[in-house]
CSV table of C-alpha atoms in Angstrom, one decimal:
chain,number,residue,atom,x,y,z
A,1,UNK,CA,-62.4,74.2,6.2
A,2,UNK,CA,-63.3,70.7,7.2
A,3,UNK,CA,-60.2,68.6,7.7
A,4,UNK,CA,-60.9,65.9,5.5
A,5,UNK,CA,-60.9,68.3,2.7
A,6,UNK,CA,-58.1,69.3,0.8
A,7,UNK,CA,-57.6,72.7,-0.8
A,8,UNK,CA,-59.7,72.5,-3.7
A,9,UNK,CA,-62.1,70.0,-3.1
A,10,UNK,CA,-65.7,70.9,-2.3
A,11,UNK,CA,-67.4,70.2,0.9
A,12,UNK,CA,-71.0,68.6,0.2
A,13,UNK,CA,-73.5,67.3,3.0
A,14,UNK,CA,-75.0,64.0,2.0
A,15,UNK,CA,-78.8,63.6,2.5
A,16,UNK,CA,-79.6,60.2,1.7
A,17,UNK,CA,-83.3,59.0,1.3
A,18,UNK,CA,-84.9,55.5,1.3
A,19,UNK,CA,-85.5,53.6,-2.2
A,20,UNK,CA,-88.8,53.7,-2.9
A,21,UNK,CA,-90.7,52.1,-6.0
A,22,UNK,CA,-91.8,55.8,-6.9
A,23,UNK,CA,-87.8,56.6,-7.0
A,24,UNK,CA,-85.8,53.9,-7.7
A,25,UNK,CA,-85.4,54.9,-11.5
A,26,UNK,CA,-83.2,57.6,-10.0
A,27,UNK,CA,-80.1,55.1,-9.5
A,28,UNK,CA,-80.2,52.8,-12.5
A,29,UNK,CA,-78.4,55.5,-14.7
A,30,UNK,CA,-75.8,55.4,-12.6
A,31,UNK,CA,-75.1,51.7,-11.9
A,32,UNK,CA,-73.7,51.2,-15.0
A,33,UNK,CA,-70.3,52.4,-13.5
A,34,UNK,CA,-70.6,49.7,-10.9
A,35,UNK,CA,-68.5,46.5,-12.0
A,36,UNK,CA,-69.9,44.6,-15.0
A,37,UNK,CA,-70.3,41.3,-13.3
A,38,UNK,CA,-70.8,42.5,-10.1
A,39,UNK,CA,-74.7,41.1,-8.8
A,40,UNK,CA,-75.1,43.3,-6.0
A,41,UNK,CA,-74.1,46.8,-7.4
A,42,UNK,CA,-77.0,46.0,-9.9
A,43,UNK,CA,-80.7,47.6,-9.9
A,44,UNK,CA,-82.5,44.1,-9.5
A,45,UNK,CA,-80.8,42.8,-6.8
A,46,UNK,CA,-80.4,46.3,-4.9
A,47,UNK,CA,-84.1,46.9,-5.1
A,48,UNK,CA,-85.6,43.3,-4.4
A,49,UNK,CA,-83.4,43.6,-1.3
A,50,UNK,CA,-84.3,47.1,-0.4
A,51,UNK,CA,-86.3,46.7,2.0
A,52,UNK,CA,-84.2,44.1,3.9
A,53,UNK,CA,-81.2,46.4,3.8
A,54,UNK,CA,-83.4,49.1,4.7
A,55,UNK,CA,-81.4,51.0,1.3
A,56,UNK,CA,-80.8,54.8,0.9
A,57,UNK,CA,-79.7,56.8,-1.2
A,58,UNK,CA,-78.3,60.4,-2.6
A,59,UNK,CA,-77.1,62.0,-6.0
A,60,UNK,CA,-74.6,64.4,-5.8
A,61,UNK,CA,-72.0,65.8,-7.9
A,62,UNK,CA,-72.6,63.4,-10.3
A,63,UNK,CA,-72.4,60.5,-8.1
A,64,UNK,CA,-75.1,58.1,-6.9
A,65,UNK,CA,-73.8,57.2,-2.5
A,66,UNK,CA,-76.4,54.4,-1.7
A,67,UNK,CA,-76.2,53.0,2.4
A,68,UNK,CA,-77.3,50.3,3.9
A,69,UNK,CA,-78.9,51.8,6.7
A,70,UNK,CA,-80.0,47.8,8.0
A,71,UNK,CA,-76.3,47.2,8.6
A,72,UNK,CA,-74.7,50.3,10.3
A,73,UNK,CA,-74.4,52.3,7.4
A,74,UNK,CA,-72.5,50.2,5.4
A,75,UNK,CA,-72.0,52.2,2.0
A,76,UNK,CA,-71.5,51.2,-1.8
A,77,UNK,CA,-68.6,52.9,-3.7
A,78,UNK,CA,-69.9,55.6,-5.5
A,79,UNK,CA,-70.6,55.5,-8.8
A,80,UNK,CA,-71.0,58.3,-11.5
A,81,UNK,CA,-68.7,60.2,-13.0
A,82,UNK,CA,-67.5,63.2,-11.2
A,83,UNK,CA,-64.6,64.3,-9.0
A,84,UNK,CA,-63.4,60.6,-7.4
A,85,UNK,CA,-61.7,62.3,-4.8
A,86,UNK,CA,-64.2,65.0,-3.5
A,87,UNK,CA,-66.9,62.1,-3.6
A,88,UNK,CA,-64.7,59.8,-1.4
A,89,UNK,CA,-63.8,62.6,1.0
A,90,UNK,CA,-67.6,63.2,0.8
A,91,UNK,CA,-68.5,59.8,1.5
A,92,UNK,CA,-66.3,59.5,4.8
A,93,UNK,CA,-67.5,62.6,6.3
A,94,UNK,CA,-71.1,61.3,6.3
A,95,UNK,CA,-69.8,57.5,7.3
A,96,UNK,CA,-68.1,59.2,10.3
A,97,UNK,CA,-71.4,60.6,11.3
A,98,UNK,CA,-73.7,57.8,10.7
A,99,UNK,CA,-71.6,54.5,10.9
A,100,UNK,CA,-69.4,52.7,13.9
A,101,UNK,CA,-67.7,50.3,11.4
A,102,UNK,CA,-67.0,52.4,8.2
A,103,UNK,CA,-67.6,49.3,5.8
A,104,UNK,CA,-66.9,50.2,1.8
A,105,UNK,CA,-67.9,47.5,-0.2
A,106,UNK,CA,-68.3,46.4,-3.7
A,107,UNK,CA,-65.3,47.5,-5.2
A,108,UNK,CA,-64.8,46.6,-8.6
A,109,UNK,CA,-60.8,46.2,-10.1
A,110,UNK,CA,-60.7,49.6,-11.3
A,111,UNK,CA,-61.8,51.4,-7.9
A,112,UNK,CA,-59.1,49.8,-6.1
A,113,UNK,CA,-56.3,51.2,-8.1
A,114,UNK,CA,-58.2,54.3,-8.0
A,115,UNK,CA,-58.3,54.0,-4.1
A,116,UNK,CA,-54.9,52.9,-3.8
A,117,UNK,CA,-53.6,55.5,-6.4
A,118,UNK,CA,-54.7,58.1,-4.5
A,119,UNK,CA,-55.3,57.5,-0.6
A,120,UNK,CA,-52.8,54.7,-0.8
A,121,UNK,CA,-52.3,54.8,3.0
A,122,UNK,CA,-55.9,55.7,4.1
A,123,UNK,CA,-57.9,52.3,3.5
A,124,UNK,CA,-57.3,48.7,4.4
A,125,UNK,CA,-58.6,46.7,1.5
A,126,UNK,CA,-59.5,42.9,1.5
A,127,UNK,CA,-61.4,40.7,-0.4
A,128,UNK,CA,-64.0,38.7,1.2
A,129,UNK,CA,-64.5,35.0,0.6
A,130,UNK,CA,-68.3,35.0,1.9
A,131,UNK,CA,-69.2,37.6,-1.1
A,132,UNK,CA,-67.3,34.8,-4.2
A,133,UNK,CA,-69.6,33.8,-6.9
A,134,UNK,CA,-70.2,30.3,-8.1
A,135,UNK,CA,-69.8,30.9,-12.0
A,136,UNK,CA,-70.6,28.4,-14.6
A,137,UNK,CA,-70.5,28.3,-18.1
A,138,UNK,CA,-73.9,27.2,-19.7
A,139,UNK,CA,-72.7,24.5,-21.3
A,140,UNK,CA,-71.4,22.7,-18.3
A,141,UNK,CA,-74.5,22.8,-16.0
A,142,UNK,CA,-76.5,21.6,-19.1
A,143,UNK,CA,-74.8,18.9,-19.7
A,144,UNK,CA,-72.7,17.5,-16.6
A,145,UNK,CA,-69.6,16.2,-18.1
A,146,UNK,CA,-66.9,14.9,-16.6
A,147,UNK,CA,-65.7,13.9,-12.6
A,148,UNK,CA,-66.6,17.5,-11.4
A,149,UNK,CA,-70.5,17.1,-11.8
A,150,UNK,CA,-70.8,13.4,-10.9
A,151,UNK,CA,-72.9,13.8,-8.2
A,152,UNK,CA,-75.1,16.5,-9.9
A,153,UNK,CA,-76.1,13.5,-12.1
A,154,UNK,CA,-76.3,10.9,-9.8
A,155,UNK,CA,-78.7,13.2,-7.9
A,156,UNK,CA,-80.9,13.8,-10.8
A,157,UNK,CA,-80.4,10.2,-12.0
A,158,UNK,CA,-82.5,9.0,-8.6
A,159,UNK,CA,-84.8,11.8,-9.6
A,160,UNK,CA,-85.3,10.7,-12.8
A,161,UNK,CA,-86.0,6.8,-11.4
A,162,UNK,CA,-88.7,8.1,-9.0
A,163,UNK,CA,-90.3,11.2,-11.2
A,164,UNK,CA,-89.5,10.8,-14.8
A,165,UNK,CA,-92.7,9.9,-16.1
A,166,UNK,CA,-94.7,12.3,-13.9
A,167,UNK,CA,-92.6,15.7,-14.4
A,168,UNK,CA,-92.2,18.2,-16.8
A,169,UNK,CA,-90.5,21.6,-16.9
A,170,UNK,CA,-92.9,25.0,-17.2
A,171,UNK,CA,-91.9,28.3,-17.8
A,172,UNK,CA,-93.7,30.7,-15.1
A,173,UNK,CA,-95.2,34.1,-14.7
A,174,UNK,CA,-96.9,36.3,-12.7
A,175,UNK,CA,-100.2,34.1,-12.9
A,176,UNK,CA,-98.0,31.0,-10.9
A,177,UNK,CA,-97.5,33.2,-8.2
A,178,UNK,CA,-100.1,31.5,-5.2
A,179,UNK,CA,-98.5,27.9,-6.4
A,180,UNK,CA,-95.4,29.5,-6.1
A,181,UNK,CA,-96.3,30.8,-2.9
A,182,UNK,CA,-97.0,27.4,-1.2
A,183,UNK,CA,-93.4,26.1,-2.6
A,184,UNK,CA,-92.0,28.9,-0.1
A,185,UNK,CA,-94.7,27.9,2.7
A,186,UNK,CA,-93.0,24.3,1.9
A,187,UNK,CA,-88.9,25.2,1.5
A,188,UNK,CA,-89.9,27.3,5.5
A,189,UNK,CA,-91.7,24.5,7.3
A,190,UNK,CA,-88.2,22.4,6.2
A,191,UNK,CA,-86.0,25.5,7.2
A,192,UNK,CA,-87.5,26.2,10.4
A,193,UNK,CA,-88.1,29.9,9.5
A,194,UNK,CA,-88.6,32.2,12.2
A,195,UNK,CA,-90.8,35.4,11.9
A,196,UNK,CA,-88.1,37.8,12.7
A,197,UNK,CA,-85.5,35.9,9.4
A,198,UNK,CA,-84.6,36.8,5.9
A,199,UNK,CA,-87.7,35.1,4.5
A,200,UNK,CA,-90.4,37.0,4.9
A,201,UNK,CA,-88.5,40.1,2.8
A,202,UNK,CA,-87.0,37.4,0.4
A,203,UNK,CA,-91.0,36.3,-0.3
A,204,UNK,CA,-91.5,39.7,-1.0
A,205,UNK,CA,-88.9,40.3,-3.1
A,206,UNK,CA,-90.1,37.1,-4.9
A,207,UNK,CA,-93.6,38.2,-5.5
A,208,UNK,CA,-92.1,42.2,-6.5
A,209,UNK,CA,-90.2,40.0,-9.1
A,210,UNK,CA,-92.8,38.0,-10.4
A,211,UNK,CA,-95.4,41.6,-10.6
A,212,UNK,CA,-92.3,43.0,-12.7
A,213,UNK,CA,-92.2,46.1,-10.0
A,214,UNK,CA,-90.1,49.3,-10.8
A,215,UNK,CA,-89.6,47.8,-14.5
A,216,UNK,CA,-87.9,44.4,-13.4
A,217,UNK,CA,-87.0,42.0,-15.4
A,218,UNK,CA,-86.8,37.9,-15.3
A,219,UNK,CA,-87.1,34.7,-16.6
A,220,UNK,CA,-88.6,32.3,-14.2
A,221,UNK,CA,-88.7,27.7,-14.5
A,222,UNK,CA,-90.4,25.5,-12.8
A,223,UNK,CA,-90.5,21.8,-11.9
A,224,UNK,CA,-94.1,20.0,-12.0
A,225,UNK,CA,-94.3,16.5,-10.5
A,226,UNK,CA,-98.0,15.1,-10.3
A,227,UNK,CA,-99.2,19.0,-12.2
A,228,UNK,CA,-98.0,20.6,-9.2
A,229,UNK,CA,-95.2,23.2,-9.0
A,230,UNK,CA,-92.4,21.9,-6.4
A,231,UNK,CA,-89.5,23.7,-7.2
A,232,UNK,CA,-89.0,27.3,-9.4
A,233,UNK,CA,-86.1,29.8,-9.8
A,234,UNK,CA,-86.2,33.0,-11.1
A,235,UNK,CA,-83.3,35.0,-12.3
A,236,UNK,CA,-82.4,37.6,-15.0
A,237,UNK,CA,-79.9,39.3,-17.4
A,238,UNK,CA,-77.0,40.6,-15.4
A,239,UNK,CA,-74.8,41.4,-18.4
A,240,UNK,CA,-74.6,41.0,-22.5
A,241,UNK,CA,-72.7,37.7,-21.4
A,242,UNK,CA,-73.9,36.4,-18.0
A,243,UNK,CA,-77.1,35.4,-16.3
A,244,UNK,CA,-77.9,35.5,-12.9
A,245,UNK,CA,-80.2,33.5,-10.8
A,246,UNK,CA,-82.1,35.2,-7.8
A,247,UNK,CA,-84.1,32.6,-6.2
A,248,UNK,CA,-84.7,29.2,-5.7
A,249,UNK,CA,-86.9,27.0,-3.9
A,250,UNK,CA,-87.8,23.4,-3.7
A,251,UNK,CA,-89.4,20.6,-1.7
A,252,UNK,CA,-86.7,18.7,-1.0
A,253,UNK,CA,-88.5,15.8,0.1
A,254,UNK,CA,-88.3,15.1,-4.1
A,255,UNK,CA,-84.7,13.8,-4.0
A,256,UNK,CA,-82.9,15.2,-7.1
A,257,UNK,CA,-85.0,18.3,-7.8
A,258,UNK,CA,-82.1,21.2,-7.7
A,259,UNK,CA,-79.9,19.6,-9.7
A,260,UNK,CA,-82.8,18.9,-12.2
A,261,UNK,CA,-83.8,22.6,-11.6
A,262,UNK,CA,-80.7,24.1,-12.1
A,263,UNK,CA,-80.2,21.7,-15.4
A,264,UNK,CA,-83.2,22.8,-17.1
A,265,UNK,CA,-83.4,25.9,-16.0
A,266,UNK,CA,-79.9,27.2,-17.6
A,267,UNK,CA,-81.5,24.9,-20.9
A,268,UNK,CA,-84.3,26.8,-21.2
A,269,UNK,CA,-83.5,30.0,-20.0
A,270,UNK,CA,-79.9,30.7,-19.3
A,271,UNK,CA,-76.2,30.8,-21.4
A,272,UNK,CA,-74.1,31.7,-18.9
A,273,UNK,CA,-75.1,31.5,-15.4
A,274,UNK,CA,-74.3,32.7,-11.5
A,275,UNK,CA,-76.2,30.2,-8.7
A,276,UNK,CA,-77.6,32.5,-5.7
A,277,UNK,CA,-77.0,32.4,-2.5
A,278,UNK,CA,-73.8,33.8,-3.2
A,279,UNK,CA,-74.5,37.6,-4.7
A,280,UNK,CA,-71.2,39.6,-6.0
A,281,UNK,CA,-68.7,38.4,-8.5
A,282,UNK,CA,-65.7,40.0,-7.1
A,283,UNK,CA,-66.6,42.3,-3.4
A,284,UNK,CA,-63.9,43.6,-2.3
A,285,UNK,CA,-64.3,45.2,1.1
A,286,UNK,CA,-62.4,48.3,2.7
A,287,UNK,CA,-62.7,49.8,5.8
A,288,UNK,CA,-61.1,53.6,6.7
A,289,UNK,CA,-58.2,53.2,8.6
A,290,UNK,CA,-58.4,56.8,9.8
A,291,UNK,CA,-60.4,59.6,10.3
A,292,UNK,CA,-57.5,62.0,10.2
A,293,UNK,CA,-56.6,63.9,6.4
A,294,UNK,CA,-53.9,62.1,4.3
């Protein structure tokens, strides 16, 4: 019997496949076990991303193991409902195989007790400050009260001097999506984009969004100055009480235009409301401290 499983527990050999369009409605049922206000354990960002992450995937036992084969490996809890245990034992069998760093990440509240509860010596857990959230209520970002959010309003003040009577807010679609394209040409002739950097796959995960590929969902804003689109975001539902935002992009060379963006946007489109580039409410990473059994 393999050493990393107990008496009683069932050895399974993980076989993980790439997301695909054609498959990706094989995860969704089980991500509803993933944290509620966790981003990046959620369909929409997981799939616009896939392709980046290079994102893989097996069901078994009644668990969905997902690996980000772009980044050694690095694996999602599991989430279903099955044996805990057996999956985690699983899990680190295959990690030892595939991965040099053995990175677990987004770990909700719950699957840290569970962890601790029962390998409470086998995992180093801790949280990561580059994976926090910005999270606003709706009401603040629409209306910019108080010392906090000064600048926000000085920022779209000096918009509002230079563009106020030559802007207007648009909802967008689909049929925006070669004016949105030139706002990302735009946003990476500021950036300096290099061929071989994120953009390229976040412009296709942009333009997946916008065709509504493998069932996605969104609400997309724009800014017009002179008829022309110069800044959009697009985000959607993450739970019953929070919003999140995927993407933004702006010419910059319009002073003022995020914070007008972002105050519109959540008007229009938003209650409650998480700002990207940050992605996960609350990631908690662990890494295995051992390869031997407990």
């Amino acid at each position: 019997m393999n050493q990393l499983h107990p008496e009683g527990k069932r050895h399974i050999m993980l076989n993980p496949r790439p997301l695909t369009e054609d498959n990706a409605a094989d995860i969704k049922e089980f991500l509803k076990y993933s944290e509620k206000y966790m981003s990046l354990a959620k369909f929409p960002t997981l799939y616009l991303w896939h392709d980046y992450s290079e994102l893989s995937y097996d069901i078994k036992d009644d668990f969905l193991f997902l690996f980000e084969c772009n980044f050694d490996n690095s694996t999602f809890m599991p989430f279903g409902n099955g044996d805990f245990e057996n999956a985690m034992y699983n899990l680190e069998e295959y990690c030892k195989k595939v991965s040099k760093q053995g990175l677990l990440y987004c770990m909700g509240e719950e699957d840290r007790k569970k962890i601790l509860d029962i390998f409470p010596d086998r995992y180093h857990i801790a949280e990561m400050d580059q994976f926090y959230e910005y999270v606003y209520l709706r009401d603040n970002l629409a209306e910019l009260t108080g010392k906090k959010y000064a600048k926000k309003r000085n920022h779209i003040s000096k918009f509002m001097r230079q563009y106020g009577d030559v802007y207007e807010y648009c909802s967008i679609t689909n049929d925006d999506r070669d004016e949105l394209k030139k706002v990302m040409d735009k946003w990476c002739i500021i950036r300096n984009c290099e061929p071989g950097d994120t953009s390229k796959f976040e412009q296709t995960a942009i333009l997946k969004l916008l065709a509504n590929d493998a069932g996605l969902q969104y609400r997309g804003g724009a800014i017009r100055v002179n008829g022309n689109i110069e800044a959009f975001a697009l985000g959607g539902k993450l739970s019953d009480d929070m919003a999140v935002v995927y993407f933004e992009k702006a010419d910059t060379k319009f002073d003022g235009i995020y914070p007008m963006l972002n105050k519109q946007y959540v008007i229009n489109e938003c209650r409650i409301i998480i700002p990207i580039p940050a992605l996960t409410l609350s990631a908690i990473l662990a890494t295995r401290v051992s390869s031997t059994s407990p």
